[in-house]
Tab-separated table of C-alpha atoms and ligand atoms in Angstrom:
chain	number	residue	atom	x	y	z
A	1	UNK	CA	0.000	0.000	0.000
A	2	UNK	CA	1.703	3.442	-1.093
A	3	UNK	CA	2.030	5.592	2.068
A	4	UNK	CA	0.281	8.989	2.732
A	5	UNK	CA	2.186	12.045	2.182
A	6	UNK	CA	1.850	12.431	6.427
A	7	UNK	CA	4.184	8.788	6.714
A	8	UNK	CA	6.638	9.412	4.394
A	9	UNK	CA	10.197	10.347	6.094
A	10	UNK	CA	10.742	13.095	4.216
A	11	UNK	CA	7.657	14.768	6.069
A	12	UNK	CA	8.586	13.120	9.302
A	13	UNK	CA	11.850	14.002	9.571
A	14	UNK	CA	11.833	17.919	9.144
A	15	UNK	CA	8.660	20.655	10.010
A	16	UNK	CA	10.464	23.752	8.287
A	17	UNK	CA	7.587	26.327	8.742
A	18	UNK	CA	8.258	25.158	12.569
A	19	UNK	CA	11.746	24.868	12.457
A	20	UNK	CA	11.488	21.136	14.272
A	21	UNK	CA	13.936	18.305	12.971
A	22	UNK	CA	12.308	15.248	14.214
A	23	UNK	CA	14.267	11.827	15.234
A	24	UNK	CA	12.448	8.610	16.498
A	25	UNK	CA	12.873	8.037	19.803
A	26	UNK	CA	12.306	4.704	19.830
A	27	UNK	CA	15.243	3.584	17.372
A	28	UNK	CA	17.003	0.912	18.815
A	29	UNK	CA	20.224	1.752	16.790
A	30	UNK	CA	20.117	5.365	18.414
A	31	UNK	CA	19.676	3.894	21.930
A	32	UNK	CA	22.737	0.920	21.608
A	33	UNK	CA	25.025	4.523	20.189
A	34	UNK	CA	24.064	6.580	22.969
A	35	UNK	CA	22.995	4.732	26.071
A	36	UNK	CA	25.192	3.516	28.766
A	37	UNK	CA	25.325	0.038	28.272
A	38	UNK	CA	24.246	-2.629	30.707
A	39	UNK	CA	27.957	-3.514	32.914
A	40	UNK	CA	26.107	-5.497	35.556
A	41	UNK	CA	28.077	-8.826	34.268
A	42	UNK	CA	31.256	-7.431	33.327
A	43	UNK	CA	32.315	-8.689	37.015
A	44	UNK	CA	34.923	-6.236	38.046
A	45	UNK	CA	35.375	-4.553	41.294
A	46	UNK	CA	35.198	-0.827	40.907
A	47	UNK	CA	38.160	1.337	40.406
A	48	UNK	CA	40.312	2.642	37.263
A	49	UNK	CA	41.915	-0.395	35.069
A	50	UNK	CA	45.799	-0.417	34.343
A	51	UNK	CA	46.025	-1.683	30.421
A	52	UNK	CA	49.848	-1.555	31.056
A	53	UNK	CA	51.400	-5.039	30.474
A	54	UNK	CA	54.727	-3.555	31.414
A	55	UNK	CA	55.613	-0.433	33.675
A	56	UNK	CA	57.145	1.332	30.917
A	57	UNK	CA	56.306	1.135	26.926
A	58	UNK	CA	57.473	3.834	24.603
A	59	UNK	CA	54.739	6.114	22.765
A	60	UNK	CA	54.167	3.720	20.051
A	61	UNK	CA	53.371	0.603	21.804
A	62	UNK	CA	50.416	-0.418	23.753
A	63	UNK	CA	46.656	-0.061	24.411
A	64	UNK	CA	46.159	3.744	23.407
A	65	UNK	CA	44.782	5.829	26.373
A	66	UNK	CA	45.256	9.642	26.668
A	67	UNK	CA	48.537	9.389	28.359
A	68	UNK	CA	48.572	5.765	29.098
A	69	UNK	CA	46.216	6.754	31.837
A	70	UNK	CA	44.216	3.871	33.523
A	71	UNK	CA	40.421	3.240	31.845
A	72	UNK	CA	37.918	4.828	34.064
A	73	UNK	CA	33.831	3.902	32.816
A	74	UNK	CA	31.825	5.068	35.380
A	75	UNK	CA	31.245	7.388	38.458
A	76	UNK	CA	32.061	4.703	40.757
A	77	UNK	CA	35.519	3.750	39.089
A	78	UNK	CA	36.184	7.484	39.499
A	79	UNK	CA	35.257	7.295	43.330
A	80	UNK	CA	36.522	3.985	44.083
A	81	UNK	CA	40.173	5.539	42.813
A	82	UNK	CA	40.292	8.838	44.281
A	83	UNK	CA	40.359	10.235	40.918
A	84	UNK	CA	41.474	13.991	40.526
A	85	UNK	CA	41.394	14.524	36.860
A	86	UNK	CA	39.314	12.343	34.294
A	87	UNK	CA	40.089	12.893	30.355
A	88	UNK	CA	37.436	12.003	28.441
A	89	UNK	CA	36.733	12.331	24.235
A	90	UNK	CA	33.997	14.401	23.119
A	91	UNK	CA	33.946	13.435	19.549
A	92	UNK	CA	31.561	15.432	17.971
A	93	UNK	CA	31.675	16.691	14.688
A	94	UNK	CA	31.011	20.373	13.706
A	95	UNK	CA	26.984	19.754	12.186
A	96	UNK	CA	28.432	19.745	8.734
A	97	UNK	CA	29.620	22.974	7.303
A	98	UNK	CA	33.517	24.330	7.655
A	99	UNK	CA	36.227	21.816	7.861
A	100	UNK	CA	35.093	18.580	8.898
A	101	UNK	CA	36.999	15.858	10.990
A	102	UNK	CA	37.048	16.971	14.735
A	103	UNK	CA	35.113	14.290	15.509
A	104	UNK	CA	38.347	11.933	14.965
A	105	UNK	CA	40.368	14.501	17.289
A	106	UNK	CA	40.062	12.250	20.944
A	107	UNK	CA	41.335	9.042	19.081
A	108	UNK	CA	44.047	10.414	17.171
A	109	UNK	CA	45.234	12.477	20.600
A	110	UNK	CA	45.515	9.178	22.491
A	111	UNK	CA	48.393	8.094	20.314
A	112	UNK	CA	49.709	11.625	19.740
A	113	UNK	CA	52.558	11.481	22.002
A	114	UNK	CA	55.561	12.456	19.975
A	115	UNK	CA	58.612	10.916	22.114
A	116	UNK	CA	60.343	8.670	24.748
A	117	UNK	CA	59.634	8.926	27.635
A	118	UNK	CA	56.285	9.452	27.544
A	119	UNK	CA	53.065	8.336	29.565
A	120	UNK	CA	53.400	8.644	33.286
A	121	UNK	CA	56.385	8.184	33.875
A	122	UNK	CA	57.697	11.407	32.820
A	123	UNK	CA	58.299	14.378	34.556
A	124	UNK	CA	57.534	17.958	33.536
A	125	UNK	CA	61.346	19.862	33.261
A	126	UNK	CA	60.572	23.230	33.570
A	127	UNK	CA	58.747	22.576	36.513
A	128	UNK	CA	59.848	20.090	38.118
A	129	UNK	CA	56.253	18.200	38.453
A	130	UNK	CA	55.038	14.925	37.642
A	131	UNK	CA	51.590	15.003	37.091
A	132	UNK	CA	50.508	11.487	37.320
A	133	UNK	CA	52.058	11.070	40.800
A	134	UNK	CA	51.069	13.992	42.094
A	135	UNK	CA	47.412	13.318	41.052
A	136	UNK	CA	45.258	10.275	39.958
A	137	UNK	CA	44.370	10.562	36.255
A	138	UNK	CA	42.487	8.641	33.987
A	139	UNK	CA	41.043	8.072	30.501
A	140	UNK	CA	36.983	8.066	30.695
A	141	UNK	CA	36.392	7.203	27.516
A	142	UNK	CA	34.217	8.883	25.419
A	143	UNK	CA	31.066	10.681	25.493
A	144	UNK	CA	28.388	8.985	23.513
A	145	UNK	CA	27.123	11.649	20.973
A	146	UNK	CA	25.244	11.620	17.936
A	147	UNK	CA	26.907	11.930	14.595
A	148	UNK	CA	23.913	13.446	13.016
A	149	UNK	CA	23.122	16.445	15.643
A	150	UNK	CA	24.870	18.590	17.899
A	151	UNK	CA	21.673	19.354	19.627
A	152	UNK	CA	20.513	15.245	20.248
A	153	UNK	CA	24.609	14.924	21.847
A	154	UNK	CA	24.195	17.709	24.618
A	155	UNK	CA	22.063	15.530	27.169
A	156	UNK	CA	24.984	12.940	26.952
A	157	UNK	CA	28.399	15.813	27.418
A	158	UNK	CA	26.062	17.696	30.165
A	159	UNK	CA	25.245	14.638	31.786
A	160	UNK	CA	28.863	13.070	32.262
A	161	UNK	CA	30.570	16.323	32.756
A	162	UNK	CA	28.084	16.761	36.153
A	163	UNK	CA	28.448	13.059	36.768
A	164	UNK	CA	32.468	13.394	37.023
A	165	UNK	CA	32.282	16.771	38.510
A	166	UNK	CA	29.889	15.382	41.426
A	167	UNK	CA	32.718	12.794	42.445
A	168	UNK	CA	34.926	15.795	43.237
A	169	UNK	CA	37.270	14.808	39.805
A	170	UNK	CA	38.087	17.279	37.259
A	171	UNK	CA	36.638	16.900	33.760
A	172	UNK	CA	39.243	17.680	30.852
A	173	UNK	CA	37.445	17.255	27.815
A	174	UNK	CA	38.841	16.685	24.285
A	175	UNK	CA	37.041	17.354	21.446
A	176	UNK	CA	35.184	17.499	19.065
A	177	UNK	CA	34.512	20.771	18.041
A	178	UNK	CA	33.603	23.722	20.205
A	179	UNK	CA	29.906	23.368	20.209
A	180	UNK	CA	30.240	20.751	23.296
A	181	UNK	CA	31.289	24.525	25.529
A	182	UNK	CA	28.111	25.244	26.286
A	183	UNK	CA	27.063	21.333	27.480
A	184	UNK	CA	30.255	20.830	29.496
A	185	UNK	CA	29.561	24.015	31.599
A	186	UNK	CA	25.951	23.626	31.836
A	187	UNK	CA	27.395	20.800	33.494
A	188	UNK	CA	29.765	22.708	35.672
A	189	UNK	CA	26.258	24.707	36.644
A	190	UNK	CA	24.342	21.780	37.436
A	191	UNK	CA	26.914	20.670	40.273
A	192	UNK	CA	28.299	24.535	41.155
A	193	UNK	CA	25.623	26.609	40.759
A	194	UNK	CA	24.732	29.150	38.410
A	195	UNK	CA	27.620	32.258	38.366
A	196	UNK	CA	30.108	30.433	40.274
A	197	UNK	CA	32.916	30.360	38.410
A	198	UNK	CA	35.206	32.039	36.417
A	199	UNK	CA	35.183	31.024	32.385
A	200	UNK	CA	38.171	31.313	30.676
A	201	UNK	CA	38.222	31.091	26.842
A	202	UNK	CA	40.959	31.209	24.610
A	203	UNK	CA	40.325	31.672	20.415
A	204	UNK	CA	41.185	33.081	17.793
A	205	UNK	CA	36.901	33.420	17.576
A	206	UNK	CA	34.796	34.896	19.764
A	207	UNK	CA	31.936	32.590	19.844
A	208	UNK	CA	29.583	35.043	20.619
A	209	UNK	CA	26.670	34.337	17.906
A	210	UNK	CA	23.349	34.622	19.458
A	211	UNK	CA	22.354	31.784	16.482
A	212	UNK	CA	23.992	30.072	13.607
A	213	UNK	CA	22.026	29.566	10.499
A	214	UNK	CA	18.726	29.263	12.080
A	215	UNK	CA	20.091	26.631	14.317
A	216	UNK	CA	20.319	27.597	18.074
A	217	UNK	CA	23.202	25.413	18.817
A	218	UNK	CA	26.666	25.621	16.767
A	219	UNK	CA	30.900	25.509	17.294
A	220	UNK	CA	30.203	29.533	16.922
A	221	UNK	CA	27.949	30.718	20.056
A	222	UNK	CA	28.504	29.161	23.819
A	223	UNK	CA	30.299	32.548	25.019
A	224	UNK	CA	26.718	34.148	24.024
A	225	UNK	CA	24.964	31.534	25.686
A	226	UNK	CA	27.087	31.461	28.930
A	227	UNK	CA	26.603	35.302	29.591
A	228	UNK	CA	22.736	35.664	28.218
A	229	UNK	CA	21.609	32.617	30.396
A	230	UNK	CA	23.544	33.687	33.447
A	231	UNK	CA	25.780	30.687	33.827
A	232	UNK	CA	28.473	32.803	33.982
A	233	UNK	CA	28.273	36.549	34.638
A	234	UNK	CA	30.291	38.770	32.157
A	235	UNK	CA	32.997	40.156	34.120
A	236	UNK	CA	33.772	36.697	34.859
A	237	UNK	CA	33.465	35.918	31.053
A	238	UNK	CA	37.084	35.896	30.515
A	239	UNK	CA	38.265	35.815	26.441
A	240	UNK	CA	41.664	35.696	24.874
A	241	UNK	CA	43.247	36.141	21.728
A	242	UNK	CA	40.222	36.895	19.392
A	243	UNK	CA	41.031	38.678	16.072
A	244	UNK	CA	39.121	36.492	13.552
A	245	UNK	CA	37.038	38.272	11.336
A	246	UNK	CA	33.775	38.971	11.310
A	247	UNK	CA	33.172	40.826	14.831
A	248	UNK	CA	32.158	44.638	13.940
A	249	UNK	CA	30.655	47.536	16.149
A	250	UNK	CA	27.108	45.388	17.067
A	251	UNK	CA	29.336	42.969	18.681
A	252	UNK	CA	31.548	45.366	20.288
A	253	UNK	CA	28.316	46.853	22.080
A	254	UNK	CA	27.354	43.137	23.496
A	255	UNK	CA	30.915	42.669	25.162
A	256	UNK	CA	30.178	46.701	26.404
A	257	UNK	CA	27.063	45.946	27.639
A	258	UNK	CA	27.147	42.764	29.651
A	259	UNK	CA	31.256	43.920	30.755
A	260	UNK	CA	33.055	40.559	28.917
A	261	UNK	CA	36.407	40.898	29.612
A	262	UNK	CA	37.625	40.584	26.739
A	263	UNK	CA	41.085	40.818	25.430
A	264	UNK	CA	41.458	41.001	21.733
A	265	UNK	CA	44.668	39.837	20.132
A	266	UNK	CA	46.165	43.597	19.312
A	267	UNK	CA	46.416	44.283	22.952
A	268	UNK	CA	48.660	41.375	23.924
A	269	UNK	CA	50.838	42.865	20.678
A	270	UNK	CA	50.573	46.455	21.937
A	271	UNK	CA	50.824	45.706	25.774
A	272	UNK	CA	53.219	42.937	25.661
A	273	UNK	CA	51.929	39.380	26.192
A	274	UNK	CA	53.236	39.060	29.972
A	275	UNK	CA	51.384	42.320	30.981
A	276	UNK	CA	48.537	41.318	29.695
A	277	UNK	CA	48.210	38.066	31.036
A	278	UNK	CA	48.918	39.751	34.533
A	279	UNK	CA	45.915	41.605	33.992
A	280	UNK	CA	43.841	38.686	32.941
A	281	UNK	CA	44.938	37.022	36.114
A	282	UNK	CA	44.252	39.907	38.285
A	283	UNK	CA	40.426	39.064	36.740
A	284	UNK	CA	40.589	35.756	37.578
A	285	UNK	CA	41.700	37.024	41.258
A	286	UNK	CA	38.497	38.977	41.362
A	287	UNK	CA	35.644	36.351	40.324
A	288	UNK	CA	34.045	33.297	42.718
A	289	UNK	CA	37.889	31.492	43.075
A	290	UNK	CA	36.777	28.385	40.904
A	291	UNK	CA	37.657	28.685	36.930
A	292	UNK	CA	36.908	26.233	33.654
A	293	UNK	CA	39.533	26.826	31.240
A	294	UNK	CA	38.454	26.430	27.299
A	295	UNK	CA	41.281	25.682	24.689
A	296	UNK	CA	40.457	26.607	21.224
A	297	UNK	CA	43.462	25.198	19.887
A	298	UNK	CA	42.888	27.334	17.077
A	299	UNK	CA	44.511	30.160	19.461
A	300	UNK	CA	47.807	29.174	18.245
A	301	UNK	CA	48.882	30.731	14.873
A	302	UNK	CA	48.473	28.039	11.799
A	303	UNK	CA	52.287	27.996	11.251
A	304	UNK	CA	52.471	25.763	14.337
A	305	UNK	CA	49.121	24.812	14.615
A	306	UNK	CA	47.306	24.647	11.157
A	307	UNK	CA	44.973	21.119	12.059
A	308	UNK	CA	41.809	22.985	13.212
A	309	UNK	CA	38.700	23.755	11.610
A	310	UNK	CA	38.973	27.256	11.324
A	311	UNK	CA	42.563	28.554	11.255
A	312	UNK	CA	43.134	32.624	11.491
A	313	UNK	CA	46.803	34.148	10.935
A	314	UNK	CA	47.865	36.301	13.649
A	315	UNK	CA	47.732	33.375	16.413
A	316	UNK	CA	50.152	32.910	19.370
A	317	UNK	CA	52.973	30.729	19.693
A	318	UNK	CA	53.216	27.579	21.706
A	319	UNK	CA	55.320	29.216	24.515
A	320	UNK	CA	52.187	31.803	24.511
A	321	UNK	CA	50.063	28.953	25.168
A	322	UNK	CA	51.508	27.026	27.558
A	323	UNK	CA	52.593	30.026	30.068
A	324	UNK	CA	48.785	31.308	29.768
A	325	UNK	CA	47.707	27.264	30.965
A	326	UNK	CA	49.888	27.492	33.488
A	327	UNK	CA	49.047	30.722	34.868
A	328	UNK	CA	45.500	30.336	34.904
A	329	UNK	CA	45.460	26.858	36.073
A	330	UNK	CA	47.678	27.508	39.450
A	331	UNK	CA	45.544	30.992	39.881
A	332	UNK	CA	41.847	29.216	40.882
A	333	UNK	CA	40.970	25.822	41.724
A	334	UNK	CA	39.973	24.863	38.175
A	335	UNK	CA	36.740	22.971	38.134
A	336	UNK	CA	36.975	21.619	34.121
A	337	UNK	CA	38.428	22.172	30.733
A	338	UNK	CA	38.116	21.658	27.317
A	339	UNK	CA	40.779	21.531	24.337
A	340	UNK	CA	38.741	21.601	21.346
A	341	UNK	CA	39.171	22.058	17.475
A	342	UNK	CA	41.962	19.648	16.984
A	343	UNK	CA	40.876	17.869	13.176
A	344	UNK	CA	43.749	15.194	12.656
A	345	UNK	CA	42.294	15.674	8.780
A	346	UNK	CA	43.726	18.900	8.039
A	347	UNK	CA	47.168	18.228	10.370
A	348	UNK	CA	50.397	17.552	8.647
A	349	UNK	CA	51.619	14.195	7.791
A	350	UNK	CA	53.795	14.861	11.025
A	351	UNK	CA	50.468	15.395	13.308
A	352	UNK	CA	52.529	18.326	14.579
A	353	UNK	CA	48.936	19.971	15.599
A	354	UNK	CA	48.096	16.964	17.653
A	355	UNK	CA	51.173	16.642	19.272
A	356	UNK	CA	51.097	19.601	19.837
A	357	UNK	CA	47.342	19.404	21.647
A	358	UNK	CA	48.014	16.509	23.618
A	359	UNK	CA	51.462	18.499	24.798
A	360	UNK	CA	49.083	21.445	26.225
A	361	UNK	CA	46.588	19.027	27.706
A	362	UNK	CA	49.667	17.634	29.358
A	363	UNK	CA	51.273	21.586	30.678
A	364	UNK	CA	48.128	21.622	32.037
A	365	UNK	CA	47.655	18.577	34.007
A	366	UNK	CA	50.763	19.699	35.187
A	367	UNK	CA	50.088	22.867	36.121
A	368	UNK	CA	46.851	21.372	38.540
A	369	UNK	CA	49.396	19.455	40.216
A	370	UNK	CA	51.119	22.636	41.128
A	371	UNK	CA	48.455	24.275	42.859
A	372	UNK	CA	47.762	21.224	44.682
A	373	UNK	CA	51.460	21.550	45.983
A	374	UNK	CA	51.124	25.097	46.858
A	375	UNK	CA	52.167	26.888	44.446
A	376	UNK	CA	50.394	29.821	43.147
A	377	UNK	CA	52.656	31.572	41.090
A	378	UNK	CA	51.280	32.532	38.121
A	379	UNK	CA	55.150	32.774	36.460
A	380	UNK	CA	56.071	30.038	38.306
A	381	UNK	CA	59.274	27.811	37.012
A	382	UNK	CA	61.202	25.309	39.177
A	383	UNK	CA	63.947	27.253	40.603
A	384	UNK	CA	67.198	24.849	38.745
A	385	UNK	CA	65.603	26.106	35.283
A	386	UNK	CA	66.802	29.677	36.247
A	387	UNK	CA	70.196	29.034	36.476
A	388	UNK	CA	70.102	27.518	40.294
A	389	UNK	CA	72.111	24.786	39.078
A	390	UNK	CA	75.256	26.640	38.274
A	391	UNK	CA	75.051	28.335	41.643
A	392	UNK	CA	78.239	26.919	44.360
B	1	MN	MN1	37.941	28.980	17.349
């Protein structure tokens, strides 16, 4: 029998006078991608799992985990081990315009470890720090999300950023484009409260759209959505290293109006990076005491950084990068971050943007370990790296 025109998909699946796109909630291929599957049998005690055969294995060999971390799958694992910082993918692709491929980004990070020695083991130089002894990390997986939709994937990255933020662990999420912001710190809200913490976000964009092509959602408007819904308030609506076009004098009225501190890219040039980035942390000093950190990895300038979906000349240079990490991150007790934008599909054949990413996720892991030893310096390196080993 020939179906009506009301049965047919293509009138199911989109209402455009109403703007709905419709899915079927009852699709048992939808459920199995994005439901928590059943682990009642698996027959483990909780806690994270070690997929180390030996203590030590160069970059290249073994299970890949961010970091060789141990596996963590569920709030309980992250209890059960005391867990201070969980990593978990967010691989969500940008909804289908720009440069696609972020989606790949959390896999491709886990085995983006340039050198020996890597994985816990190592130390950081500069400042003296081991992260992974000083704190318990693990990999938590990924975040189911749906392909298709940014807007069917936010339950999921809300709902596990709260759940590891309730066990008193640290989210660091990888992405996945930048669209999963405004999820993750919904997230952050859910457990913190609404305008308790300080959010940090360094671009080369300004994500301040109030919309994106009809679509409410998008990599291009969380920083809107964090100040007009009041999770954050605007002075502690922190943004660095914008200068992408596309921003002109309506835009420059929203950052006047609801007081976003931000800090375009010709003022750190002008100013000089350092004094700027004593200003920004004299911000940070001001707001609730808690921060989330956002890493638009397309803050760094494409000649070092080129594997993100929307590169803009200008950018800053690793050194830029890291020192800004690090002085944030030992300023405030940091409640989350992100590091988004990485595409492996438009990186060299070296993966010099991934290593790259993976190296800042690691500065600042690091640089959480610091505070948690004391030390609050936002310029902060270990002593024998300023010449206090040639001293008699
Ligand atoms: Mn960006």
């Amino acid at each position: 029998m020939p179906a009506t025109a009301q049965e047919t998909n293509f009138d199911k699946a989109f209402d455009a006078e109403n703007g709905i796109i419709r899915l079927n909630p009852n699709d048992e291929t939808g459920k199995a991608m994005m439901n928590t599957r059943d682990m009642s049998n698996d027959n483990r005690p909780a806690g994270p799992i070690d997929l180390r055969r030996t203590e030590f294995a160069p970059s290249f060999a073994g299970i890949p985990t961010f970091f060789k971390s141990p596996v963590a799958l569920t709030p309980e694992d992250l209890r059960a081990g005391n867990v201070d910082v969980a990593i978990m993918g967010v691989p969500m692709d940008n909804g289908g315009y720009g440069r696609l491929g972020t989606s790949w980004g959390p896999q491709t990070l886990r085995i983006a470890e340039p050198i020996m020695p890597g994985g816990p083991v190592a130390i950081t130089t500069e400042l003296q720090t081991n992260p992974f002894t000083e704190m318990t990390v693990v990999d938590y997986g990924d975040v189911p999300v749906d392909p298709n939709s940014i807007e069917a994937s936010l339950p999921n990255i809300r709902r596990y950023a709260r759940e590891v933020a309730e066990t008193g662990a640290i989210p660091i999420s990888v992405g996945g484009n930048h669209s999963i912001l405004y999820p993750l710190i919904l997230g952050m809200q859910d457990v913190y409260g609404p305008e308790s913490f300080t959010l940090v976000h360094v671009d080369a964009h300004t994500d301040t759209s109030k919309e994106n092509f009809g679509h409410y959602i998008t990599i291009g408007n969380s920083m809107y959505l964090a100040v007009e819904e009041g999770i954050v308030k605007g002075t502690d609506s922190i943004q660095l290293g914008q200068r992408s076009p596309g921003y002109g004098p309506d835009k420059m009225d929203w950052f006047r109006e609801n007081k976003v501190r931000i800090y375009f890219q010709p003022e750190f040039e002008t100013r000089g990076f350092k004094t700027v980035l004593k200003d920004v942390i004299e911000d940070v000093k001001k707001g609730p005491g808690k921060i989330y950190i956002s890493i638009d990895i397309d803050v760094l300038d494409p000649a070092v950084a080129g594997g993100v979906t929307a590169p803009v000349i200008g950018g800053w240079s690793t050194r830029q990068l890291m020192d800004t990490i690090k002085a944030l991150a030992v300023s405030a007790d940091v409640i989350g971050m992100d590091f988004v934008e990485y595409n492996p599909y438009m990186d060299d054949h070296a993966r010099t943007t991934g290593a790259v990413t993976l190296n800042m996720i690691r500065e600042s892991l690091t640089a959480i370990a610091l505070r948690k030893k004391g030390i609050t310096d936002p310029f902060y390196f270990h002593p024998d790296m300023l010449g206090a080993t040639r001293s008699d």
